[in-house]
XYZ file of C-alpha atoms in Angstrom:
560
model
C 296.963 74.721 214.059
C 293.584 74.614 212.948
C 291.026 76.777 215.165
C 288.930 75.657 217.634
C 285.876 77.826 217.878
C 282.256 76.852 216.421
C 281.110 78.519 212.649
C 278.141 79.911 214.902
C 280.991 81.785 217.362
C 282.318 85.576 217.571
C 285.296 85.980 219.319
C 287.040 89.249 220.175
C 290.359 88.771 221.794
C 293.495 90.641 220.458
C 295.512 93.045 220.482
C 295.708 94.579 216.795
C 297.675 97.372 215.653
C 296.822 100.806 216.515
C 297.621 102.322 212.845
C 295.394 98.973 211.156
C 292.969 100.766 209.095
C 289.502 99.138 209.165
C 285.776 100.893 208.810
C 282.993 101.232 210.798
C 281.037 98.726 211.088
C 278.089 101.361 211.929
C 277.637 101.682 207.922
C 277.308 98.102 207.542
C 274.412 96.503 209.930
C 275.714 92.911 208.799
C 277.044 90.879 211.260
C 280.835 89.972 211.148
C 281.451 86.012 212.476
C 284.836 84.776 213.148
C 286.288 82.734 210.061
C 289.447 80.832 209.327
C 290.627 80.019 205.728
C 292.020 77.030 204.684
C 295.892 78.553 205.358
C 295.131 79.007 209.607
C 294.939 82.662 209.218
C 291.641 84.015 210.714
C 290.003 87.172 209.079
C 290.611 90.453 210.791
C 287.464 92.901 211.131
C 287.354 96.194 213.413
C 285.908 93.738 216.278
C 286.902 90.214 215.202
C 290.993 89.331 214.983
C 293.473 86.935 215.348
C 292.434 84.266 217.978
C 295.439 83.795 220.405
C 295.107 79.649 219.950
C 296.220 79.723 216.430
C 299.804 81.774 217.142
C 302.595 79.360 217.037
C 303.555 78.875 220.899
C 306.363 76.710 221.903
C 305.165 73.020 223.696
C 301.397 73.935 223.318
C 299.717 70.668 221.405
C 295.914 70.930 219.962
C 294.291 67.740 220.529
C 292.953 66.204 217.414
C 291.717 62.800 216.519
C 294.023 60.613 218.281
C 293.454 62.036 221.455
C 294.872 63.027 224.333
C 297.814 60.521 224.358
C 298.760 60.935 221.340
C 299.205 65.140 221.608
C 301.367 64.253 224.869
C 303.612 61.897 222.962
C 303.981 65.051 220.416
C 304.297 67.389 223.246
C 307.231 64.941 224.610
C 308.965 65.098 221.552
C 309.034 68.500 221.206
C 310.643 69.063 224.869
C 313.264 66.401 224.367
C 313.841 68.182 220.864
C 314.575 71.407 222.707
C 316.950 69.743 225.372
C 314.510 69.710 228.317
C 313.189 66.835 230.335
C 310.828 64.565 228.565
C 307.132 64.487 229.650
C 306.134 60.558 229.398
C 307.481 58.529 231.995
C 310.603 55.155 230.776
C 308.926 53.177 233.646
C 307.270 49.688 232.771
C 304.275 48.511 234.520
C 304.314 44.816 235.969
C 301.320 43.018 236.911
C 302.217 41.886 241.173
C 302.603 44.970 243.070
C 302.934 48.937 243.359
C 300.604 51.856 242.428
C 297.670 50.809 239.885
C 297.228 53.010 236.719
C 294.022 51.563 235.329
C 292.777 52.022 231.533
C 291.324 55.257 231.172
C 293.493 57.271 233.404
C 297.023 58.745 234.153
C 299.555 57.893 236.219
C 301.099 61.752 237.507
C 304.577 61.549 239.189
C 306.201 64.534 240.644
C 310.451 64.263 239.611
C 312.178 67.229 240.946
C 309.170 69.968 240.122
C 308.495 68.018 236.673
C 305.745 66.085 235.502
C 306.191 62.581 234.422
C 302.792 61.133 232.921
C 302.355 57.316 232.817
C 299.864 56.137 230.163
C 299.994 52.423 229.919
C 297.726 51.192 232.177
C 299.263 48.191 235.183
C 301.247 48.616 238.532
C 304.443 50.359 238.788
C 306.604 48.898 241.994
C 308.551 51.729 244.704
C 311.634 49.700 244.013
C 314.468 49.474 243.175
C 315.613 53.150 245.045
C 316.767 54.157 242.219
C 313.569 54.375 240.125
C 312.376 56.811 242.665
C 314.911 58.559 243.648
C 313.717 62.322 243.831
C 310.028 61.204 242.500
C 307.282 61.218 244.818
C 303.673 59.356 243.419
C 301.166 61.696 242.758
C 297.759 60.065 242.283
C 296.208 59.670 239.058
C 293.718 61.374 236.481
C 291.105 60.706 234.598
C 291.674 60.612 231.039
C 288.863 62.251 229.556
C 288.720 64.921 232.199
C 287.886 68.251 231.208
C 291.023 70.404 233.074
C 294.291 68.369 234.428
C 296.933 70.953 236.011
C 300.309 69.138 237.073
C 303.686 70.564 237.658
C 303.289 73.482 234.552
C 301.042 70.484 232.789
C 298.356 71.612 230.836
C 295.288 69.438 229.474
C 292.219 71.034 228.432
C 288.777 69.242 226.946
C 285.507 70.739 226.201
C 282.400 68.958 224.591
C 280.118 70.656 221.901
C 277.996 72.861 224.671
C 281.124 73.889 226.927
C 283.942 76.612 226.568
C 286.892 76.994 228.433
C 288.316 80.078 229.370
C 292.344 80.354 229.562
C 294.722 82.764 230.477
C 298.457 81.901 228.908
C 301.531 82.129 230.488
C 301.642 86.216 229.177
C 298.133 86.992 230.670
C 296.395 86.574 227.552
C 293.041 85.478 227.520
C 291.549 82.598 224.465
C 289.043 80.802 224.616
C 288.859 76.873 223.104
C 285.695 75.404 221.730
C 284.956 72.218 220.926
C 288.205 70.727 220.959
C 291.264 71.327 223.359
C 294.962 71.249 224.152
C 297.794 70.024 225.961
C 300.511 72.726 226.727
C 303.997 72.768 229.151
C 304.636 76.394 230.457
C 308.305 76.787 230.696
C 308.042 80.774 232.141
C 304.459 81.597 233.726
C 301.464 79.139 233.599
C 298.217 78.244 231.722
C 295.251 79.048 233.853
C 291.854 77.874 233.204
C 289.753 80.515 234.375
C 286.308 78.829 233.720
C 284.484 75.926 231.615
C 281.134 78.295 230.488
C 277.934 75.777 229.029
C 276.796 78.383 226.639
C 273.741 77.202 226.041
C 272.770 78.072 229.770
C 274.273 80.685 230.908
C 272.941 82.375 234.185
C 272.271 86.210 233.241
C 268.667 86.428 231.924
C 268.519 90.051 230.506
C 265.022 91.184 229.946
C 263.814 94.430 228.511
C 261.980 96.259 231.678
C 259.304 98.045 230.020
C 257.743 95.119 227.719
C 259.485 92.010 229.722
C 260.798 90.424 226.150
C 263.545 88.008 226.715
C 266.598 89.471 224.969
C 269.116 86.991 225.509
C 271.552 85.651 227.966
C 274.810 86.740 229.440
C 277.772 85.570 231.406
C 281.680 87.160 233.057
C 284.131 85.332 233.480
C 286.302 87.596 235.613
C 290.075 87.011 236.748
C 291.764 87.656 239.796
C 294.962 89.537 239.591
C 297.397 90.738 242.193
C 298.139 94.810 242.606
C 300.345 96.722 244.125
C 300.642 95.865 248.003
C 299.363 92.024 247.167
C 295.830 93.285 246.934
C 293.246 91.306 244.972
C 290.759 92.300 242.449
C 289.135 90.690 239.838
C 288.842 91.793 236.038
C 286.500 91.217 233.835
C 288.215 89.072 230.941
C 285.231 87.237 229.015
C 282.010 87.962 228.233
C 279.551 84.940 226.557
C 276.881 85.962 225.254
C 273.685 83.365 224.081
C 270.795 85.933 221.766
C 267.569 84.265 220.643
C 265.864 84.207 217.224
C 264.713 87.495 216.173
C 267.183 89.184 218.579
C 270.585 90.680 218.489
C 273.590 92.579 220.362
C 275.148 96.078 219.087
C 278.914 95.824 220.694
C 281.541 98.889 220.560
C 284.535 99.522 220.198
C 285.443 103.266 220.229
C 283.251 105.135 217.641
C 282.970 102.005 215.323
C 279.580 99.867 216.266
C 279.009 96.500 215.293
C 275.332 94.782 214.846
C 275.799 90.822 216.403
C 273.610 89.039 215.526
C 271.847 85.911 216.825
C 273.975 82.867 218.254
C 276.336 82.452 221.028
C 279.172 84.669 221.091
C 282.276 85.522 223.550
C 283.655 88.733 223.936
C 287.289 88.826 225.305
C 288.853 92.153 224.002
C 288.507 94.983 227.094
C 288.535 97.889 224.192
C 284.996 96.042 223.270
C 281.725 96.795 225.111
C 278.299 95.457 224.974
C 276.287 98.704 223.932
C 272.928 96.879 224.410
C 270.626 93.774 223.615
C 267.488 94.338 221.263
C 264.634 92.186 220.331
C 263.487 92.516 216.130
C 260.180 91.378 217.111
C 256.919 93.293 217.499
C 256.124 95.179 220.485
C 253.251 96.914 222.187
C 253.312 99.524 225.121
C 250.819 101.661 227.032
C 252.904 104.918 227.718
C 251.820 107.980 229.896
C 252.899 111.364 228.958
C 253.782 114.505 230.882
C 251.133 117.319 231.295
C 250.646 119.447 228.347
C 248.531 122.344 227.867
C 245.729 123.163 225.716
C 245.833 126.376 223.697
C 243.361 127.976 226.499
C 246.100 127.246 229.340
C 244.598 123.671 230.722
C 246.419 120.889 231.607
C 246.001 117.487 230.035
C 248.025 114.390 230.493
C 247.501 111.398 228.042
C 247.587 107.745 228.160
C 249.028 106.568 224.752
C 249.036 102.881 222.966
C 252.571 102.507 220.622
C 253.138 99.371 218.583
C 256.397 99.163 216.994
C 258.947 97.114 215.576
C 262.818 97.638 215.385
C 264.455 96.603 212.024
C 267.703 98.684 211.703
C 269.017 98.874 215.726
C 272.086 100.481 214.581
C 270.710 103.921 213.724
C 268.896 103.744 217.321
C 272.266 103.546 219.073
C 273.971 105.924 216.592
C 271.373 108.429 217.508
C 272.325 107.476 221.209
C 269.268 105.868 222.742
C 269.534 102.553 224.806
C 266.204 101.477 223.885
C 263.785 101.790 221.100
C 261.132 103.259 223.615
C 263.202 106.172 224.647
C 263.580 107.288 221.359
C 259.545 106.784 220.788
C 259.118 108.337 224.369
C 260.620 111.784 223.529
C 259.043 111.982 219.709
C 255.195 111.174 220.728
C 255.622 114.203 223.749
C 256.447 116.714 221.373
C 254.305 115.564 218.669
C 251.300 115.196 221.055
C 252.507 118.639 222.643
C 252.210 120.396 219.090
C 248.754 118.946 218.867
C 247.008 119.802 222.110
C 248.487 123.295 222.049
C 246.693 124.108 219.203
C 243.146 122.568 220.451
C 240.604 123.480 222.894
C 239.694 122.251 225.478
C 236.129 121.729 224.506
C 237.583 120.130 221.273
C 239.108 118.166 223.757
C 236.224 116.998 225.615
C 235.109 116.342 222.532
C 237.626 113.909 221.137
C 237.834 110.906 223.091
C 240.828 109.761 220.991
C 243.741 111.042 218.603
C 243.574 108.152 216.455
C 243.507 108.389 212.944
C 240.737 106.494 213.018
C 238.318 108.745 215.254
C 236.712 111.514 212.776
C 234.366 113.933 213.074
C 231.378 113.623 211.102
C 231.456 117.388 209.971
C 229.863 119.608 211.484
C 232.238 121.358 213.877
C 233.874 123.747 212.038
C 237.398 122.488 213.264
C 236.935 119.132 212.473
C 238.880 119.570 209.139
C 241.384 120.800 211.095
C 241.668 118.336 213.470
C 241.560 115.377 211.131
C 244.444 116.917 209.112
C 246.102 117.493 212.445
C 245.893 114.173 213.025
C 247.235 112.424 209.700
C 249.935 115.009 209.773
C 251.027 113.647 213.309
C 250.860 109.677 212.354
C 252.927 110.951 208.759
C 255.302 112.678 211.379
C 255.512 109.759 213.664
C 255.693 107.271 211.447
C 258.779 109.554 209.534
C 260.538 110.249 213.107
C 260.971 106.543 213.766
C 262.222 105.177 210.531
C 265.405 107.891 211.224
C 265.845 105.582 214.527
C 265.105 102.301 212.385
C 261.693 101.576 213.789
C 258.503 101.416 211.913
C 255.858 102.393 213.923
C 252.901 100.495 213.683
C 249.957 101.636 215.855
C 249.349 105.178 218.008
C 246.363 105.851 219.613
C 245.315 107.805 222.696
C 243.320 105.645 224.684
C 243.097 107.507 227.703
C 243.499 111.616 228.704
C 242.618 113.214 232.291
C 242.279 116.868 232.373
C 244.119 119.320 235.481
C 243.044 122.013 237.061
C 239.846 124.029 238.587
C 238.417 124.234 235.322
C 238.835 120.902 234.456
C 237.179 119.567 237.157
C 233.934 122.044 236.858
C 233.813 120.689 233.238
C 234.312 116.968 234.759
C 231.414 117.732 237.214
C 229.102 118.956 234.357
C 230.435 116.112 232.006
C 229.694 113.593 235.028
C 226.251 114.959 235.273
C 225.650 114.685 231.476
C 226.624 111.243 231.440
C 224.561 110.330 234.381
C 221.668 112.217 232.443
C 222.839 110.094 228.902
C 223.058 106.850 231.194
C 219.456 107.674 233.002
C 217.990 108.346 229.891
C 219.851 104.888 228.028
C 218.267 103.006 230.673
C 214.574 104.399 230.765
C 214.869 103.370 226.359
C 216.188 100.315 227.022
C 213.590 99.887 229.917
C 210.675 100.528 227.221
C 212.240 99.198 224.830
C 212.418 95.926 227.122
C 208.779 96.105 227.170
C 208.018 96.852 223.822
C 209.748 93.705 222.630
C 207.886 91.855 225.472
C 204.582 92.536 224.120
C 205.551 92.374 220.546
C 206.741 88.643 221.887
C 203.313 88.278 223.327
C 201.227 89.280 219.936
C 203.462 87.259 217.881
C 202.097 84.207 220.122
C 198.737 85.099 220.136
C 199.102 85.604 216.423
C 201.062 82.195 215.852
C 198.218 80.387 218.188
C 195.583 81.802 216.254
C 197.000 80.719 212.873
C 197.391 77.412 214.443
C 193.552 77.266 215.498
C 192.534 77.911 211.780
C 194.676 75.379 210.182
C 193.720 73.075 212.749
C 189.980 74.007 211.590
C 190.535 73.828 207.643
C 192.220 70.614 208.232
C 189.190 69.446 210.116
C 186.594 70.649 207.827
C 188.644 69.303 204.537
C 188.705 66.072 206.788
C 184.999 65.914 206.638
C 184.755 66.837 203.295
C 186.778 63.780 202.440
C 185.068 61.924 203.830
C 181.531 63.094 202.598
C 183.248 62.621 199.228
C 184.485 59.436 199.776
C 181.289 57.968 201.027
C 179.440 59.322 198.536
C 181.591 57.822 195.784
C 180.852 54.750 197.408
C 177.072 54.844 197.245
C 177.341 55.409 193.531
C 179.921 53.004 193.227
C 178.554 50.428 194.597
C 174.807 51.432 193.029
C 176.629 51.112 189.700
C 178.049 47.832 190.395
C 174.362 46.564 191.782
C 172.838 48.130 188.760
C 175.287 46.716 186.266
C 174.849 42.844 188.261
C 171.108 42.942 188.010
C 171.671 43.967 184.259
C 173.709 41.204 183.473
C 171.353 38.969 185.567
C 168.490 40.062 183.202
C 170.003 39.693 180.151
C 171.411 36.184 181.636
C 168.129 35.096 181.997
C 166.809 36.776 178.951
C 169.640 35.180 177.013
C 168.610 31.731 178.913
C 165.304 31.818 178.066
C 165.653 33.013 174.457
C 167.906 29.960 174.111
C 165.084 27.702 175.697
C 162.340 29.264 173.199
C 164.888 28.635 170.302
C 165.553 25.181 171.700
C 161.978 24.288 172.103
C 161.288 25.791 169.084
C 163.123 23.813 167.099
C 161.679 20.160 168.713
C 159.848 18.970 165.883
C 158.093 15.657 167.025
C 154.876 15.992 168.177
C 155.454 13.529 170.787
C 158.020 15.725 172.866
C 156.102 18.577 172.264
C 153.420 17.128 174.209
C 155.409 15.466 176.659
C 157.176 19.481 177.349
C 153.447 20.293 177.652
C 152.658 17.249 180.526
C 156.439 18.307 182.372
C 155.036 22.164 182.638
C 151.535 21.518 183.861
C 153.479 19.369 186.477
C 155.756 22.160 187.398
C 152.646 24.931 187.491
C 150.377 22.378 189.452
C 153.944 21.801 191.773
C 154.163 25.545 191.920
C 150.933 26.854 192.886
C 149.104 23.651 194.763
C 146.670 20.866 193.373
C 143.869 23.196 194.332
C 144.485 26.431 192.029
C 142.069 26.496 189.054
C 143.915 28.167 186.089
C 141.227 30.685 183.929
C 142.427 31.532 180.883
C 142.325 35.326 179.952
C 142.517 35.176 176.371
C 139.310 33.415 174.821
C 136.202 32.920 175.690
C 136.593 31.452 178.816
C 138.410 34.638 180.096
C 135.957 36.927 180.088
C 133.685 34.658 181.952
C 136.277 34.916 184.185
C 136.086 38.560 184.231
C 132.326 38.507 184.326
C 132.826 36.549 187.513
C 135.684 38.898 189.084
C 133.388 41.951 188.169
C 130.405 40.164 190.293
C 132.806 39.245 193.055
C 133.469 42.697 193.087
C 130.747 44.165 193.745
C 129.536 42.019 195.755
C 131.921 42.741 198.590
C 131.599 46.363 197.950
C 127.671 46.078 198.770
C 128.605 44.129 201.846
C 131.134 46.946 202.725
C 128.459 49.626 202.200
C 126.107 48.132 204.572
């Protein structure tokens, strides 16, 4: 029969041979899934073996495509092949009166301690006697229910999510996935012990130190009877659900076996869960027991460790549960082999072990103490890869010294600090004010140079306009030199024209009539009264004769 279980599921629930050879898984961290080939024969590992669903088992029917119905029709055959009573029920159903088997569910009628299933849906009548003689009605069932027990009747369906848990007739535990079966136990019975959901199943397991989620868990447990009809109940299934990044270390004797993420079920008792583990990062502040300097002082440390796990199988070989115990017990004796060869003023010193803390060189030990120091991250780092962690930070971030002389030193280191602190504040004080009043010059300084460009620009503002006005004045002179020019040689040009034009009159006529027109306009211009003297014959310098007189005559009259 073909198998049940998903390609993501691990199931452990045989019994194998004791003289099957197999080898440890330990050497091999990959992780062994349960397969089945193409024949029905699953793949055998040291963990993973023969799943008890695909044995050949008399009147036990897989349910495949054609459903429910059609594996009880199979299972019937098979019992009426073997010569027992047949499973589907000869009655017809009639559509007036009796018990009412709908569509969708099954008819269950109890004949004599045997089941007899009615599938075709109608009403099935009480009479005649004889059709019930020795049967009693029984109710019916849903046909798509996940678990239907009748009368040694078996039928068993899970969806994608859910698993069922079964014990056989023989007490041994399987578990179906994803499909289901109908079975008839002749001797003993098929219990369902539980439907899981695997993808929610109650146990949260956290790490308690860093609080990762490593993955869930979930027992299904049994209850079997013991001598004197006690009870107990046995643990008979384990599901596990691991995250990304995360995976389960299960074994089985001295053989181990790395699981890795997925869900998974666990049914074989000889197989234990060693331990979940997380393959991500992780950071941890981790105290240390008191160690003591080379001069006899106590000293316990505060340490920061950043690690990751890669191989987890050489942390469980090496027997640690967790990847911190193992770091736990290599950073005290590391960190022990380094303070016992220090001081305690070196100690004082040193406010961390880092790698990253040196010494600028002039304590003598320094050299020392900074090879000390790569030595121990070298040694560290070479410690956990033998546990398959890489170790990715250590620092001390934190040490308090024990003891009377530790606490004189503390007092005296107290008082130096308040004496560094007093002092920090008094030059941060002055230096406070010093930047105050180099604020306050660098005002005064940017006002002033605000005053004197405000002052150029003024002064090159009158400038301007000095210039300016002064271009004017010469412009305009220019243009008022350059009109009357242009005036003068108009009228020079006018009159030269005029001269030319008189000039060339040539009648003697006109040129006496031009003669009459300007004594006109000279009489017009100066009045009828004005006596014209002419200045260049004879009759001027009468004329001057008579200015001279004139002359002095008024001068006399002036002396007087």
């Amino acid at each position: 029969m073909p198998s049940t279980f998903g390609d993501n599921s691990t199931v452990v629930g045989d019994r194998r041979p004791h003289d099957e050879t197999h080898s440890k898984s330990s050497h091999s961290p990959d992780l062994k899934h349960y397969q089945q080939g193409v024949s029905g024969k699953a793949r055998t590992s040291a963990f993973t073996t023969v799943d008890y669903t695909i044995e050949e088992r008399p009147f036990f029917i897989p349910i495949g495509k054609d459903g429910v119905i059609a594996a009880l029709e199979k299972l019937d055959q098979q019992l009426q092949s073997a010569g027992r009573t047949r499973l589907l029920s000869k009655k017809k159903p009639t559509d007036w009166t009796g018990k009412e088997v709908v569509p969708g569910q099954l008819g269950l009628i109890n004949h004599g301690g045997s089941p007899k299933i009615i599938t075709k849906p109608g009403r099935y009548p009480g009479f005649p006697l004889r059709n019930w003689w020795a049967r009693s009605w029984c109710g019916t069932q849903g046909l798509s229910d996940t678990v239907i027990e009748f009368q040694g009747l078996t039928v068993v369906q899970v969806s994608q999510n859910q698993a069922a848990v079964v014990s056989d007739p023989q007490n041994h535990i399987f578990v179906i996935k994803n499909g289901g079966f109908v079975a008839y136990a002749i001797e003993g019975t098929y219990d369902v012990l539980s439907i899981v959901d695997q993808t929610h199943l109650p146990g949260v397991v956290k790490d308690k130190l860093t609080g990762v989620v490593l993955g869930s868990t979930h027992e299904v447990k049994m209850n079997s009877k013991v001598s004197g009809g006690q009870q107990k109940e046995y643990v008979v299934a384990t599901f596990l659900n691991i995250p990304a990044s995360n995976c389960a270390i299960l074994q089985r004797g001295d053989d181990l076996e790395l699981l890795g993420a997925g869900q998974s079920v666990i049914t074989n008792p000889s197989v234990t869960l060693r331990g979940l583990y997380t393959l991500g990062e992780n950071q941890l502040e981790m105290p240390t027991k008191d160690i003591f300097t080379r001069d006899q002082v106590p000293v316990s440390l505060t340490i920061y460790l950043k690690w990751q796990l890669t191989e987890p199988l050489k942390l469980t070989t090496h027997g640690y549960n967790t990847p911190y115990d193992a770091l736990r017990d290599k950073t005290q004796s590391i960190l022990t082999q380094i303070v016992a060869h220090l001081d305690y003023s070196s100690m004082v010193k040193q406010r961390s072990l880092g790698p990253d803390n040196m010494d600028d060189g002039s304590d003598p030990s320094s050299a020392f103490l900074d090879a000390l120091r790569t030595r121990a991250m070298d040694d560290m780092h070479e410690a956990a890869l033998e546990y398959g962690i890489i170790l990715k930070d250590l620092a001390v971030i934190d040490r308090q010294f024990k003891g009377e002389i530790a606490a004189t030193m503390d007092k005296l280191t107290t008082r130096a600090l308040q004496a560094q602190v007093e002092a920090a504040n008094v030059d941060r004080e002055n230096s406070n004010k010093v930047k105050q009043e180099e604020g306050a010059l660098s005002v005064t300084r940017i006002k002033a140079q605000a005053a004197n460009t405000q002052a150029d620009a003024d002064a090159y503002r009158v400038i301007a306009a000095a210039k300016a006005q002064a271009q004017k004045v010469r412009i305009e002179a220019e243009a008022q030199a350059e009109a009357t020019r242009l005036a003068a040689e108009a009228d020079a040009g006018a009159v030269r024209l005029k001269a030319k034009a008189d000039a060339e009159v040539i009648d003697q006529f006109a040129r006496e009539m031009e003669l009459r027109r300007m004594e006109v306009s000279r009489v017009q211009a100066f009045g009828s009264r004005t006596v014209f003297v002419p200045t260049e014959n004879a009759g001027s310098q009468m004329g001057n004769a008579m200015a001279l007189g004139m002359a002095a005559s008024m001068g006399a009259h002036s002396a007087k």
